Short mmCIF file of C-alpha atoms and ligand atoms in Angstrom, two decimals:
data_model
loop_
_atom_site.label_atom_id
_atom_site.label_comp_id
_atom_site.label_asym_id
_atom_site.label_seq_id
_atom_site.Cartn_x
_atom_site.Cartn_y
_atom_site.Cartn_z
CA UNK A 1 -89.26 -12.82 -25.68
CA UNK A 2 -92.40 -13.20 -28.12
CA UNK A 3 -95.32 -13.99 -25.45
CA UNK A 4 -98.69 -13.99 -26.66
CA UNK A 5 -100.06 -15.91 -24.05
CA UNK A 6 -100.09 -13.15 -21.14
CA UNK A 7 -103.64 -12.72 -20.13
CA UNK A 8 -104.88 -9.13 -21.04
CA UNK A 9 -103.76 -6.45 -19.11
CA UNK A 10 -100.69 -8.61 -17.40
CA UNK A 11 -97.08 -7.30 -18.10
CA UNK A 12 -94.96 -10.57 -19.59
CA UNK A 13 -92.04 -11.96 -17.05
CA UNK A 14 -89.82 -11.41 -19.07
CA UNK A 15 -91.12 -7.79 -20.03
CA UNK A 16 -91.21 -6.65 -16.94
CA UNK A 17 -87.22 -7.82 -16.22
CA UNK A 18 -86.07 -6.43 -19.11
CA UNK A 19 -87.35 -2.64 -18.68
CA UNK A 20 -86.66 -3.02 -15.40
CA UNK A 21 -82.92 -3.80 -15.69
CA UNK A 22 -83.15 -1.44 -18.57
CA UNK A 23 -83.83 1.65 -16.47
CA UNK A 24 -81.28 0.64 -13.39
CA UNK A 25 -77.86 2.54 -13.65
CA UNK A 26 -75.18 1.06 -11.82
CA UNK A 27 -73.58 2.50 -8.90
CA UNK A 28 -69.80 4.38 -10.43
CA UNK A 29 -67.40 2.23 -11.27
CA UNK A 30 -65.05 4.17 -9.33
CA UNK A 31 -67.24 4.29 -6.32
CA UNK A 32 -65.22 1.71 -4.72
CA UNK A 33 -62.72 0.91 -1.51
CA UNK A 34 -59.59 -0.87 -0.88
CA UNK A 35 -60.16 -3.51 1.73
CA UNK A 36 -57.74 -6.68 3.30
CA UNK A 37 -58.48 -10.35 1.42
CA UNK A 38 -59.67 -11.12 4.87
CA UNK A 39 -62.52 -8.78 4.87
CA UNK A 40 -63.44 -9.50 1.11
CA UNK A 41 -65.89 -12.25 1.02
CA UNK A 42 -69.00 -11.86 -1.01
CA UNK A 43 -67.45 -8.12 -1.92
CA UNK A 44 -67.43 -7.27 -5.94
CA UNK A 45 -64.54 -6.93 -7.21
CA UNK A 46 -63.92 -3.67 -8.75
CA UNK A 47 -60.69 -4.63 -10.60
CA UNK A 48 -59.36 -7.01 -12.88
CA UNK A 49 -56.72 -9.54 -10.86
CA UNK A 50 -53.65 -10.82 -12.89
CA UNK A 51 -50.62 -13.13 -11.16
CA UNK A 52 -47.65 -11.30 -10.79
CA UNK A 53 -45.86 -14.47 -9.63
CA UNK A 54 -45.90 -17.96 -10.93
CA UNK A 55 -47.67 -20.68 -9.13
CA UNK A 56 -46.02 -22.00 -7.50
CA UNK A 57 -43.07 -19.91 -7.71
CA UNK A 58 -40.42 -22.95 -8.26
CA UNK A 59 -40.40 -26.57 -9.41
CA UNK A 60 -40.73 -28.67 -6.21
CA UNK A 61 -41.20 -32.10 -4.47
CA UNK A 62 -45.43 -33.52 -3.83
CA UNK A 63 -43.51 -36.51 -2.14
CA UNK A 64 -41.32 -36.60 0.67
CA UNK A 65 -38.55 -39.26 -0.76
CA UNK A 66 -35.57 -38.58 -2.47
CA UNK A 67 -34.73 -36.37 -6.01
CA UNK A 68 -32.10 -37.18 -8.51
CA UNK A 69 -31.49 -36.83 -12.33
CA UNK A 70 -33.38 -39.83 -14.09
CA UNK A 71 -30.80 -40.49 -16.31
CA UNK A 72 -28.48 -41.58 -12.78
CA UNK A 73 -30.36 -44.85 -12.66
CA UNK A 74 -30.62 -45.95 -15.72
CA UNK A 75 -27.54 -47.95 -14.88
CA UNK A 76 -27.55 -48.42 -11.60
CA UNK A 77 -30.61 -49.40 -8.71
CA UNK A 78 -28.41 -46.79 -5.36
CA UNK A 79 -27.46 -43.52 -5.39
CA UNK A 80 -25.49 -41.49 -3.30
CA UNK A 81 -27.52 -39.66 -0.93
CA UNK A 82 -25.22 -36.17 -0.33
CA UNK A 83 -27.57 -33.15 1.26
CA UNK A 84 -31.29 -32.11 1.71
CA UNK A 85 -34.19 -29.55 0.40
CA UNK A 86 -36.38 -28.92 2.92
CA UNK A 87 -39.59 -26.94 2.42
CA UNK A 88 -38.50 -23.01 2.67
CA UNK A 89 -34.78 -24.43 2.98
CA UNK A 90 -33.87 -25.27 -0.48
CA UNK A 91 -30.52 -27.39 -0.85
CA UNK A 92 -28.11 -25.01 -2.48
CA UNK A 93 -25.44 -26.92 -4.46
CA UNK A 94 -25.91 -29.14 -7.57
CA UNK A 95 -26.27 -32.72 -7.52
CA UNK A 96 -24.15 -34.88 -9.80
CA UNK A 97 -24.37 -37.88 -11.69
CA UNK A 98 -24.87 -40.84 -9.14
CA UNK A 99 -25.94 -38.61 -6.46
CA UNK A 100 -29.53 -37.69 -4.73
CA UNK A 101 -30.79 -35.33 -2.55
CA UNK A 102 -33.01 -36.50 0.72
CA UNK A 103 -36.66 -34.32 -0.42
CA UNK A 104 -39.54 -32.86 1.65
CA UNK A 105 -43.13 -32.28 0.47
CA UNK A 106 -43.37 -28.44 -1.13
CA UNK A 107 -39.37 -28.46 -0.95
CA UNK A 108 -37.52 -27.09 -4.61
CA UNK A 109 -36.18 -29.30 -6.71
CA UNK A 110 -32.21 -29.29 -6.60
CA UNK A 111 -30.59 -28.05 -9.79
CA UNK A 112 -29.16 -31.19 -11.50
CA UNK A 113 -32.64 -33.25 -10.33
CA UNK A 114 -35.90 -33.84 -12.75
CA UNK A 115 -37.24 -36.80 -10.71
CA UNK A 116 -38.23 -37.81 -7.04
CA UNK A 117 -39.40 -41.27 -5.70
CA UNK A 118 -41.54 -41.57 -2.67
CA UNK A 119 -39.19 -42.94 0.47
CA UNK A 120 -41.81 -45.49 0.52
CA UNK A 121 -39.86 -47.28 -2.76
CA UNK A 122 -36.74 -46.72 -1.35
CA UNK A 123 -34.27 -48.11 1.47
CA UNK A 124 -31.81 -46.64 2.95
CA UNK A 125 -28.35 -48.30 3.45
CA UNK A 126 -26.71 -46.97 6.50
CA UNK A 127 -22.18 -46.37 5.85
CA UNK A 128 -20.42 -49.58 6.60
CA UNK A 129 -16.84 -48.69 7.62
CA UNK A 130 -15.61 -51.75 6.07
CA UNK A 131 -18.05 -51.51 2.95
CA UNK A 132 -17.23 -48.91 0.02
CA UNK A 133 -20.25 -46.75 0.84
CA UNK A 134 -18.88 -43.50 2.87
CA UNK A 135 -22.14 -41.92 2.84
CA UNK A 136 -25.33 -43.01 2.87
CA UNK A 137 -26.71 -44.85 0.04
CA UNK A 138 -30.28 -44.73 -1.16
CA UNK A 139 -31.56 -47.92 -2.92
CA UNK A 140 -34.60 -47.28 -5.32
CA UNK A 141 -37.07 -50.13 -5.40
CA UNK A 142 -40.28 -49.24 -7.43
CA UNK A 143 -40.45 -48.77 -10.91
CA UNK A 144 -39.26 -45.48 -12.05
CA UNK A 145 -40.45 -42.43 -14.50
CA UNK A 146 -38.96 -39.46 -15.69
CA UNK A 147 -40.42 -36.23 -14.43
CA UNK A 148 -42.62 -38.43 -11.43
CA UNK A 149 -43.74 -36.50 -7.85
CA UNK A 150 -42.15 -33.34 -9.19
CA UNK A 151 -45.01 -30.01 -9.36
CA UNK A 152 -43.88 -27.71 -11.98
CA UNK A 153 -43.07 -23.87 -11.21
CA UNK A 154 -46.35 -21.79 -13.13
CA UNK A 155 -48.74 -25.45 -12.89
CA UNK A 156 -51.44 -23.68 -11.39
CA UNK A 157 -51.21 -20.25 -12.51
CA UNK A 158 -48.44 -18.46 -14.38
CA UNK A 159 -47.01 -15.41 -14.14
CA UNK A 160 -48.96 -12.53 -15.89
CA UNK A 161 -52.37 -14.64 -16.28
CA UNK A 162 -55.41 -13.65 -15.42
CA UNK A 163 -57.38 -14.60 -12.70
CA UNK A 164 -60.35 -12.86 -11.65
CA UNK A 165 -62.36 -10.63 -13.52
CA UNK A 166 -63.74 -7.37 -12.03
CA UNK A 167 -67.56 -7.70 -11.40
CA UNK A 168 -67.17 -10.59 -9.60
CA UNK A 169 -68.69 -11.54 -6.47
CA UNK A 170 -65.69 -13.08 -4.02
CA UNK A 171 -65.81 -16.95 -3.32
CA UNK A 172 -64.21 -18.53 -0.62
CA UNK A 173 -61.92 -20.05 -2.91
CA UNK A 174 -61.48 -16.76 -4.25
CA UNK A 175 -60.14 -15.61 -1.37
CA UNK A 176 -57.35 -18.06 -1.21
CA UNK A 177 -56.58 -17.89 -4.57
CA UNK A 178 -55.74 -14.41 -4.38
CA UNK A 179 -53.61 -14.93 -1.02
CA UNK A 180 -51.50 -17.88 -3.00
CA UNK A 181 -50.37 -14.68 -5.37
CA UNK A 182 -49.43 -12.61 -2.39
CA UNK A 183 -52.05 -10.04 -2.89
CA UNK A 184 -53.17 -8.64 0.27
CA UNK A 185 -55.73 -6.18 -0.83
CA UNK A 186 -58.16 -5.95 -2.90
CA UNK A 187 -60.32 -2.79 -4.54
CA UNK A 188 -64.20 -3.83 -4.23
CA UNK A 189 -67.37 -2.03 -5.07
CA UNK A 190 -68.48 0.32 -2.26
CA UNK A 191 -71.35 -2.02 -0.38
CA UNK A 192 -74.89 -1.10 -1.28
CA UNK A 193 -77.22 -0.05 1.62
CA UNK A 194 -80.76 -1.46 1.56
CA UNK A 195 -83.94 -0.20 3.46
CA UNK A 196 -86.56 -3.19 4.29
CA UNK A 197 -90.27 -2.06 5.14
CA UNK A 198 -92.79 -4.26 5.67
CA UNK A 199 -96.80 -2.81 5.62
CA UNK A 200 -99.53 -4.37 7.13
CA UNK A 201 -102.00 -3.33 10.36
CA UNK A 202 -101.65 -6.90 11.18
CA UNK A 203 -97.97 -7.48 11.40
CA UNK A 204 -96.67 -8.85 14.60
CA UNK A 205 -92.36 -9.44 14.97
CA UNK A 206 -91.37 -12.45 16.15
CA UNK A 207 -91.19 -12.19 20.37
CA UNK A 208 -94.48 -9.93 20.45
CA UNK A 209 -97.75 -11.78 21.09
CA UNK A 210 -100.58 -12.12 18.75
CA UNK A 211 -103.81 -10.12 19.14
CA UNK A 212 -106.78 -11.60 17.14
CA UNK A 213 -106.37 -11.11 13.86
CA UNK A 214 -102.69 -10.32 13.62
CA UNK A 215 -99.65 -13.37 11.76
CA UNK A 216 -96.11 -13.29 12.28
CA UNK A 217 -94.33 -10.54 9.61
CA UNK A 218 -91.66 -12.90 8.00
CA UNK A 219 -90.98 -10.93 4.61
CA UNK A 220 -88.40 -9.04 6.47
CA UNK A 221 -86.41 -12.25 7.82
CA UNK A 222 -86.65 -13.67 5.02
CA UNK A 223 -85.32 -10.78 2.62
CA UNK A 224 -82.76 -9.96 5.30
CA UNK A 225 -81.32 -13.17 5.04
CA UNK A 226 -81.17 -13.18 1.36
CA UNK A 227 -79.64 -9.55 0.94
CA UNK A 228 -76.59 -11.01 3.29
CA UNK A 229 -76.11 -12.68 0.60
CA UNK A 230 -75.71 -10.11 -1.48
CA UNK A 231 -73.39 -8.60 0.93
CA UNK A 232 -75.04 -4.58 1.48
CA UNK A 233 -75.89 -2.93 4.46
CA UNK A 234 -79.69 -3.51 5.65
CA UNK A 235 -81.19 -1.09 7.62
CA UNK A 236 -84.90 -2.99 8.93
CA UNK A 237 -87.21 -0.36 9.43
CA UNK A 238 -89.63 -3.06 10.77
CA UNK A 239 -93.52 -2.78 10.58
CA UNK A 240 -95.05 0.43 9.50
CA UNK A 241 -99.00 0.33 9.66
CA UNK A 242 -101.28 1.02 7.50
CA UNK A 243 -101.51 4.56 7.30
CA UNK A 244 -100.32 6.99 4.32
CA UNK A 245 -98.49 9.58 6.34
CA UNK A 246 -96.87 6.81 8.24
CA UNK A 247 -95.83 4.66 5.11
CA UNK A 248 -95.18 8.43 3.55
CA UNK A 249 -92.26 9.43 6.92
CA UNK A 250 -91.09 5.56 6.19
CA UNK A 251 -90.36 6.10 2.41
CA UNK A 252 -88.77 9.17 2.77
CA UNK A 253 -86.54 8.12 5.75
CA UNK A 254 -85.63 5.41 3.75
CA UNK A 255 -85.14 7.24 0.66
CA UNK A 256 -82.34 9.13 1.88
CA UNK A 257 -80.65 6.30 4.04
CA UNK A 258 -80.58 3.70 0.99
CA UNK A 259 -79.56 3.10 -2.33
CA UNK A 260 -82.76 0.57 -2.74
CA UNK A 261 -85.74 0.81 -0.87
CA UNK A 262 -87.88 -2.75 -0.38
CA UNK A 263 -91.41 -2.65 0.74
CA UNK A 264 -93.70 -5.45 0.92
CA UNK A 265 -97.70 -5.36 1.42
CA UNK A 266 -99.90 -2.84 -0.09
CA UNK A 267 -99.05 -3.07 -3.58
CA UNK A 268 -102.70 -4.08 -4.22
CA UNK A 269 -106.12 -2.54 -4.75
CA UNK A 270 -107.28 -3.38 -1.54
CA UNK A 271 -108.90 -0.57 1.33
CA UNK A 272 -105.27 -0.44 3.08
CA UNK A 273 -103.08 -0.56 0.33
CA UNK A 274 -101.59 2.91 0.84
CA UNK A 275 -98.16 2.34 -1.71
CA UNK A 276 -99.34 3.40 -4.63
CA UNK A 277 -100.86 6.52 -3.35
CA UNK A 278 -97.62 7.52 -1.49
CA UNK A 279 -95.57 7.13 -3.80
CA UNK A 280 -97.75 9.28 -6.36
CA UNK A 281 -96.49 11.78 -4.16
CA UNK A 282 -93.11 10.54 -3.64
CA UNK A 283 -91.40 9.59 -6.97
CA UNK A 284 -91.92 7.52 -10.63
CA UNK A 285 -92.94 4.30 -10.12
CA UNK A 286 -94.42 1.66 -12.30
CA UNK A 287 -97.31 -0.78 -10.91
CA UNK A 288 -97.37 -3.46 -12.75
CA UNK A 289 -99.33 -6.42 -12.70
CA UNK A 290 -97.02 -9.43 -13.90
CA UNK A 291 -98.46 -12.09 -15.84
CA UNK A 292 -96.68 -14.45 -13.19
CA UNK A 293 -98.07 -16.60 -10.44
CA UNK A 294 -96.75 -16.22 -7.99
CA UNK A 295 -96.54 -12.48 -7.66
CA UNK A 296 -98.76 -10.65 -9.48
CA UNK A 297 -98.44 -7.18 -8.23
CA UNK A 298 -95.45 -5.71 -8.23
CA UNK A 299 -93.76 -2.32 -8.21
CA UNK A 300 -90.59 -1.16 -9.43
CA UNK A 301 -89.46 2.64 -10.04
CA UNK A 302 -87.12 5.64 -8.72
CA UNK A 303 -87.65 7.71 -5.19
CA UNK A 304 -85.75 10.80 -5.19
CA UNK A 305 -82.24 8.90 -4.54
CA UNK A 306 -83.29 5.65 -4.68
CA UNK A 307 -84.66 2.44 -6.47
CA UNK A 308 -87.82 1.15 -5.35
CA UNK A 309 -89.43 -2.33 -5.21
CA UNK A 310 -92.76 -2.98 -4.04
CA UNK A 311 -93.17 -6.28 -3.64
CA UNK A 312 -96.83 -8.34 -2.74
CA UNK A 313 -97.60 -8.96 0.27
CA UNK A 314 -98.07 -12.66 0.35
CA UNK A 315 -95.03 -14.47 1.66
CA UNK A 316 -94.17 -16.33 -1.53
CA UNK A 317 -95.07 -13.92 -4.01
CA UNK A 318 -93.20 -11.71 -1.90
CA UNK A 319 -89.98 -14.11 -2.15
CA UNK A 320 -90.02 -15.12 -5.51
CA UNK A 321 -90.67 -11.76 -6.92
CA UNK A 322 -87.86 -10.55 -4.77
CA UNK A 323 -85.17 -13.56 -6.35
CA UNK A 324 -87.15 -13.22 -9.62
CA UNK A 325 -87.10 -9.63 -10.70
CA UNK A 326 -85.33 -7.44 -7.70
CA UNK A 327 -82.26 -9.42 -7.08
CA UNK A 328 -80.82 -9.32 -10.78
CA UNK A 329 -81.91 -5.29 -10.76
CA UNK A 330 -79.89 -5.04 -7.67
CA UNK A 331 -76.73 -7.20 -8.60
CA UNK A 332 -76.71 -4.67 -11.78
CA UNK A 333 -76.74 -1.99 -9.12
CA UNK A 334 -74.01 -2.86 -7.39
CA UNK A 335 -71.94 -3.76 -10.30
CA UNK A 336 -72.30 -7.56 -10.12
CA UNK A 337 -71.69 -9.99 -13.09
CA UNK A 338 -75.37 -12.47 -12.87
CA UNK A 339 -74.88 -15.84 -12.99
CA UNK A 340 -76.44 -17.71 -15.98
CA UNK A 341 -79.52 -19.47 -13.79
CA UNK A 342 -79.17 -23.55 -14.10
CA UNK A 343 -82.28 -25.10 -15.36
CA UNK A 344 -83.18 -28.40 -16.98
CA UNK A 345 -85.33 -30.64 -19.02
CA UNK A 346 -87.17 -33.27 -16.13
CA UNK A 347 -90.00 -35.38 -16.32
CA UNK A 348 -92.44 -34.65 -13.49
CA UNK A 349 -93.32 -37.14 -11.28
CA UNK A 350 -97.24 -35.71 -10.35
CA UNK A 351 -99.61 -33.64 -12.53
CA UNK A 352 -99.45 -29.83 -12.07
CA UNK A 353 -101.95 -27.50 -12.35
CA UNK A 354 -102.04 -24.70 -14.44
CA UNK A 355 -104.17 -22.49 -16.47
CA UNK A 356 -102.41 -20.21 -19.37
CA UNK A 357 -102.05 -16.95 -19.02
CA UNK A 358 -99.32 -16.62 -16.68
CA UNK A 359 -95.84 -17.75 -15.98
CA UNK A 360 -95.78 -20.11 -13.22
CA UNK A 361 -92.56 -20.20 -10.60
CA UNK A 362 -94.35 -24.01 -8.57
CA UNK A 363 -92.49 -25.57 -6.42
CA UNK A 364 -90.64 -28.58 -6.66
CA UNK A 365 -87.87 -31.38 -5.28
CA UNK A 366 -85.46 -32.59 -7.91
CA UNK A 367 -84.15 -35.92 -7.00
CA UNK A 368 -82.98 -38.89 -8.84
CA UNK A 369 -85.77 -42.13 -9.05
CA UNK A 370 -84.62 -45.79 -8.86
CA UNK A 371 -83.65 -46.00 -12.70
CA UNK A 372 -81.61 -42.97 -11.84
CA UNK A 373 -83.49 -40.95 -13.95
CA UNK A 374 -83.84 -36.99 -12.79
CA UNK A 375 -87.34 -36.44 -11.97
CA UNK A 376 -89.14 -33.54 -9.93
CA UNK A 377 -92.31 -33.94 -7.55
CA UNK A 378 -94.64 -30.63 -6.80
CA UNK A 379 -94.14 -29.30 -3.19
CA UNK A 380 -97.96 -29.77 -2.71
CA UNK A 381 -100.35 -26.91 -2.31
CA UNK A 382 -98.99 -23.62 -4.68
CA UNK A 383 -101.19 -20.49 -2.53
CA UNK A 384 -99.01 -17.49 -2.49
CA UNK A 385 -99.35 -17.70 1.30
CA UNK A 386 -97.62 -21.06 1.63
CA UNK A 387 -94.14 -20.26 2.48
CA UNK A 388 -93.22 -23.70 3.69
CA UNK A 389 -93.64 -24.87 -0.29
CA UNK A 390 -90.52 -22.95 -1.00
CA UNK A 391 -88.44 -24.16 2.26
CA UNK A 392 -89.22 -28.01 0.97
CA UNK A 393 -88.30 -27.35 -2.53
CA UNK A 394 -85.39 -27.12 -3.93
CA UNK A 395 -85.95 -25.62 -7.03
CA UNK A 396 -88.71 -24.18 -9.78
CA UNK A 397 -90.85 -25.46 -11.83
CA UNK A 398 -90.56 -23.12 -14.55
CA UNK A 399 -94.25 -23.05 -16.97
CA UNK A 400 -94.42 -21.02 -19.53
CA UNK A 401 -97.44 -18.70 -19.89
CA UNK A 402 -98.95 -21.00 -23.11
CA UNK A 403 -98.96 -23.74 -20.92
CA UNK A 404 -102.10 -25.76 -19.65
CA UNK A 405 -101.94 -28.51 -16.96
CA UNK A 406 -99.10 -31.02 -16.89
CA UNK A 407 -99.39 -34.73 -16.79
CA UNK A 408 -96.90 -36.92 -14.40
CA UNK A 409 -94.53 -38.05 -17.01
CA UNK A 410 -94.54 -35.01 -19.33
CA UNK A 411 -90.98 -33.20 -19.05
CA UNK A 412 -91.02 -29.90 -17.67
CA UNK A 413 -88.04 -27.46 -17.32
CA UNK A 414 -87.11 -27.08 -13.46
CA UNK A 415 -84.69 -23.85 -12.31
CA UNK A 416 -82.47 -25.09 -9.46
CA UNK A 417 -82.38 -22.84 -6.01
CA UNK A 418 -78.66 -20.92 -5.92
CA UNK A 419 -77.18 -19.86 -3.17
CA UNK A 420 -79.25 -16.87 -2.62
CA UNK A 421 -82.29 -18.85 -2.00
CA UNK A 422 -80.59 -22.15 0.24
P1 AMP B 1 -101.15 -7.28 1.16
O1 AMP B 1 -100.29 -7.35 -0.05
O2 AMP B 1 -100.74 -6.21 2.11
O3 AMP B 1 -102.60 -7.23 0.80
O4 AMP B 1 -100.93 -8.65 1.93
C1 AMP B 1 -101.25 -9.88 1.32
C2 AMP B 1 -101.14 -11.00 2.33
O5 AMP B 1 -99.80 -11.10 2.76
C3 AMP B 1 -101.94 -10.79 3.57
O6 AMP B 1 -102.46 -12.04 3.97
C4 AMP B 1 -100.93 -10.28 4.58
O7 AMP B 1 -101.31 -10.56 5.92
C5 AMP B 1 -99.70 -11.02 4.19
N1 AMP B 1 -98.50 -10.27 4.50
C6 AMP B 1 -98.27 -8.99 4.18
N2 AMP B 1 -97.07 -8.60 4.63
C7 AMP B 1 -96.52 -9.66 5.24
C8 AMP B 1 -95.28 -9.88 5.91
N3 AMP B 1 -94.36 -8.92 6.00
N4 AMP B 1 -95.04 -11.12 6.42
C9 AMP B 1 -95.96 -12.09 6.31
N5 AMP B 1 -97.14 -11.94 5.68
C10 AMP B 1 -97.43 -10.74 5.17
MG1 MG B 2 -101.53 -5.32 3.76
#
């Protein structure tokens, strides 16, 4: 992307993701398992998936009622009732001319039958010794149609089509898709292991009690939670303090355990921002300074074995950076597809500031005004420190670097939130 806007001496967005996906090599395609459909949620597949059956297998019944040939009542309003198809119990003769078979929900159609009516359009007439009928007779009421309440063998999927497409992250849909075609296992890319670090002298865990001067650490929760949803391993190596050989023994630790290694805090210029200086030492890594706000500081490189992200500090720099720029790099890692992000053209419903030079990922709620218009409100206050802006929004407010402020009533492009973020 052309961006002349970037202030001096800030990487571009867009920059920054590209090298960055541009140097990540995915893990071997053949680096992969065989596991149950049970166990396969969230997994990527690692294999194309074509129906060996069609679905469903037969023509059969979506009403319980009664199936004949349509042609029988074209001159008549009864038919002969003379056996039954039950669901799994198929009726196994042919029914004639004048005849109809009693039909259950799911149950195959009868050879000689194209048609069912719902028993709710029909009545039965019980034998009357002295009467004609010998058998039960079915009387059809409603107003019939050729071809009506029958599902058609191959109507969802036929045989030989194909359904899923290797790369592909598992759905719970997915999952009974591929259990209506009988498969019962799938091959899935090996899961990815991840190390989470988080730096900072002043990092307390959630249960300990505050000293002066110390917060809550909640970068690790919160990236936790999101890598779940990328289905890998996480192995939390909690709070390291600041202190190189510390953060040094962490790296390395990590380094061998992990495929990616996540840090957050440190990534700075500050007294106790040991990261960069470790990992000198430690492997290639690229600090970059983004021209994006939230986020700023970010590195991204190779340890010995692994990827490395450093990621800021600050809670939402430290998330949106994360969905931003190290989720895509490690969906390409583990051999996911990456879903096209949904974004659209909204009229803002405050003013926003903003001063070029950056990209801006604000804050936003997208909801619909009276005249049913879309429209998007700011979450408030934007400081990279403000975590609850992100859990009230429910998307971004995407501005470009060129941009200045934004009026209320100027449109505005907002990202929605995906399932990694909500
Ligand atoms: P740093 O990038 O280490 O200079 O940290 C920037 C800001 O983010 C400081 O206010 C830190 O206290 C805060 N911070 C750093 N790490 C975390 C964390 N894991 N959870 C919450 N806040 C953090
Ligand atoms: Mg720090």
């Amino acid at each position: 992307m052309i961006d002349c806007c970037s202030a001096p001496g800030l990487l571009p967005f867009e920059d920054a993701l590209t090298n960055m996906l541009a140097s990540i090599k995915p893990i071997a395609q053949n680096d992969c398992e065989t596991i149950k459909i049970e166990s396969a949620l969230g997994r990527v597949l690692a294999q194309d998936i074509s129906s060996p059956l069609n679905v469903p297998p037969h023509n059969n019944s979506a009403m319980d009622g009664y199936a004949f040939a349509f042609e029988s009542l074209e001159s008549t309003e009864s038919l002969t009732l003379v056996g039954r198809s039950m669901a799994g119990q198929p009726f196994q003769g042919v029914c004639q001319a004048g005849q109809c078979i009693r039909i259950m929900t799911g149950a195959k159609m009868p050879a000689g039958c194209d048609t069912v009516e719902m028993q709710e359009n029909c009545q039965v007439i019980e034998p009357d010794e002295t009467a004609k009928f010998e058998k039960n007779t079915i009387k059809f009421l409603g107003k019939k149609s050729v071809g009506s309440h029958v599902r058609y063998a191959g109507e969802d999927i036929n045989e030989g089509q194909h359904v899923l497409t290797a790369q592909h992250r598992l759905t719970t849909v997915d999952i009974g898709v591929l259990a209506s075609l009988g498969i019962a296992k799938v091959k899935v890319m090996r899961k990815l292991t991840v190390a989470l670090i988080a730096t900072g002298d002043e990092l307390k865990t959630p249960g300990q009690t505050l000293t002066e001067g110390d917060i809550f650490e909640s970068n690790s929760f919160v990236l936790a939670a999101m890598l779940e949803k990328l289905n890998v391993n996480v192995i939390d190596f909690g709070v390291i303090e600041d202190d190189f050989q510390a953060i040094k023994a962490a790296f390395e630790q990590a380094d061998i355990q992990a495929d990616a290694v996540i840090s957050s805090g440190g990534v700075s210029v500050g007294d106790a921002d040991y990261t960069k200086s470790v990992l000198d030492e430690l492997g290639e890594i690229n600090f970059w300074k983004i021209a994006m706000k939230p986020g700023k500081p970010f590195a991204f490189g190779h340890l010995k074995n692994s990827i490395f992200f450093g990621l800021p500090g600050n809670p939402v720099s430290a998330l949106v950076t994360f969905h931003q720029l190290a989720l895509p790099a490690l969906l390409k890692l583990q051999q996911c597809e990456v879903e096209k992000q949904i974004s659209l053209q909204v009229k803002t419903t405050t003013d926003l500031r903003k001063s070029p030079g950056r990209m801006d990922f604000q804050r936003g709620v997208l909801s619909v005004n009276e005249q049913g218009e879309n429209v998007v409100t700011s979450t408030g206050s934007q400081g990279s420190g403000i975590l609850s802006s992100l859990s009230k929004a429910n998307c971004y407010i995407v501005l470009p670097s060129c941009q200045g402020k934004v009026l209320a009533g100027e449109n505005v492009t907002v990202q929605l939130f995906d399932h990694y973020l909500t």
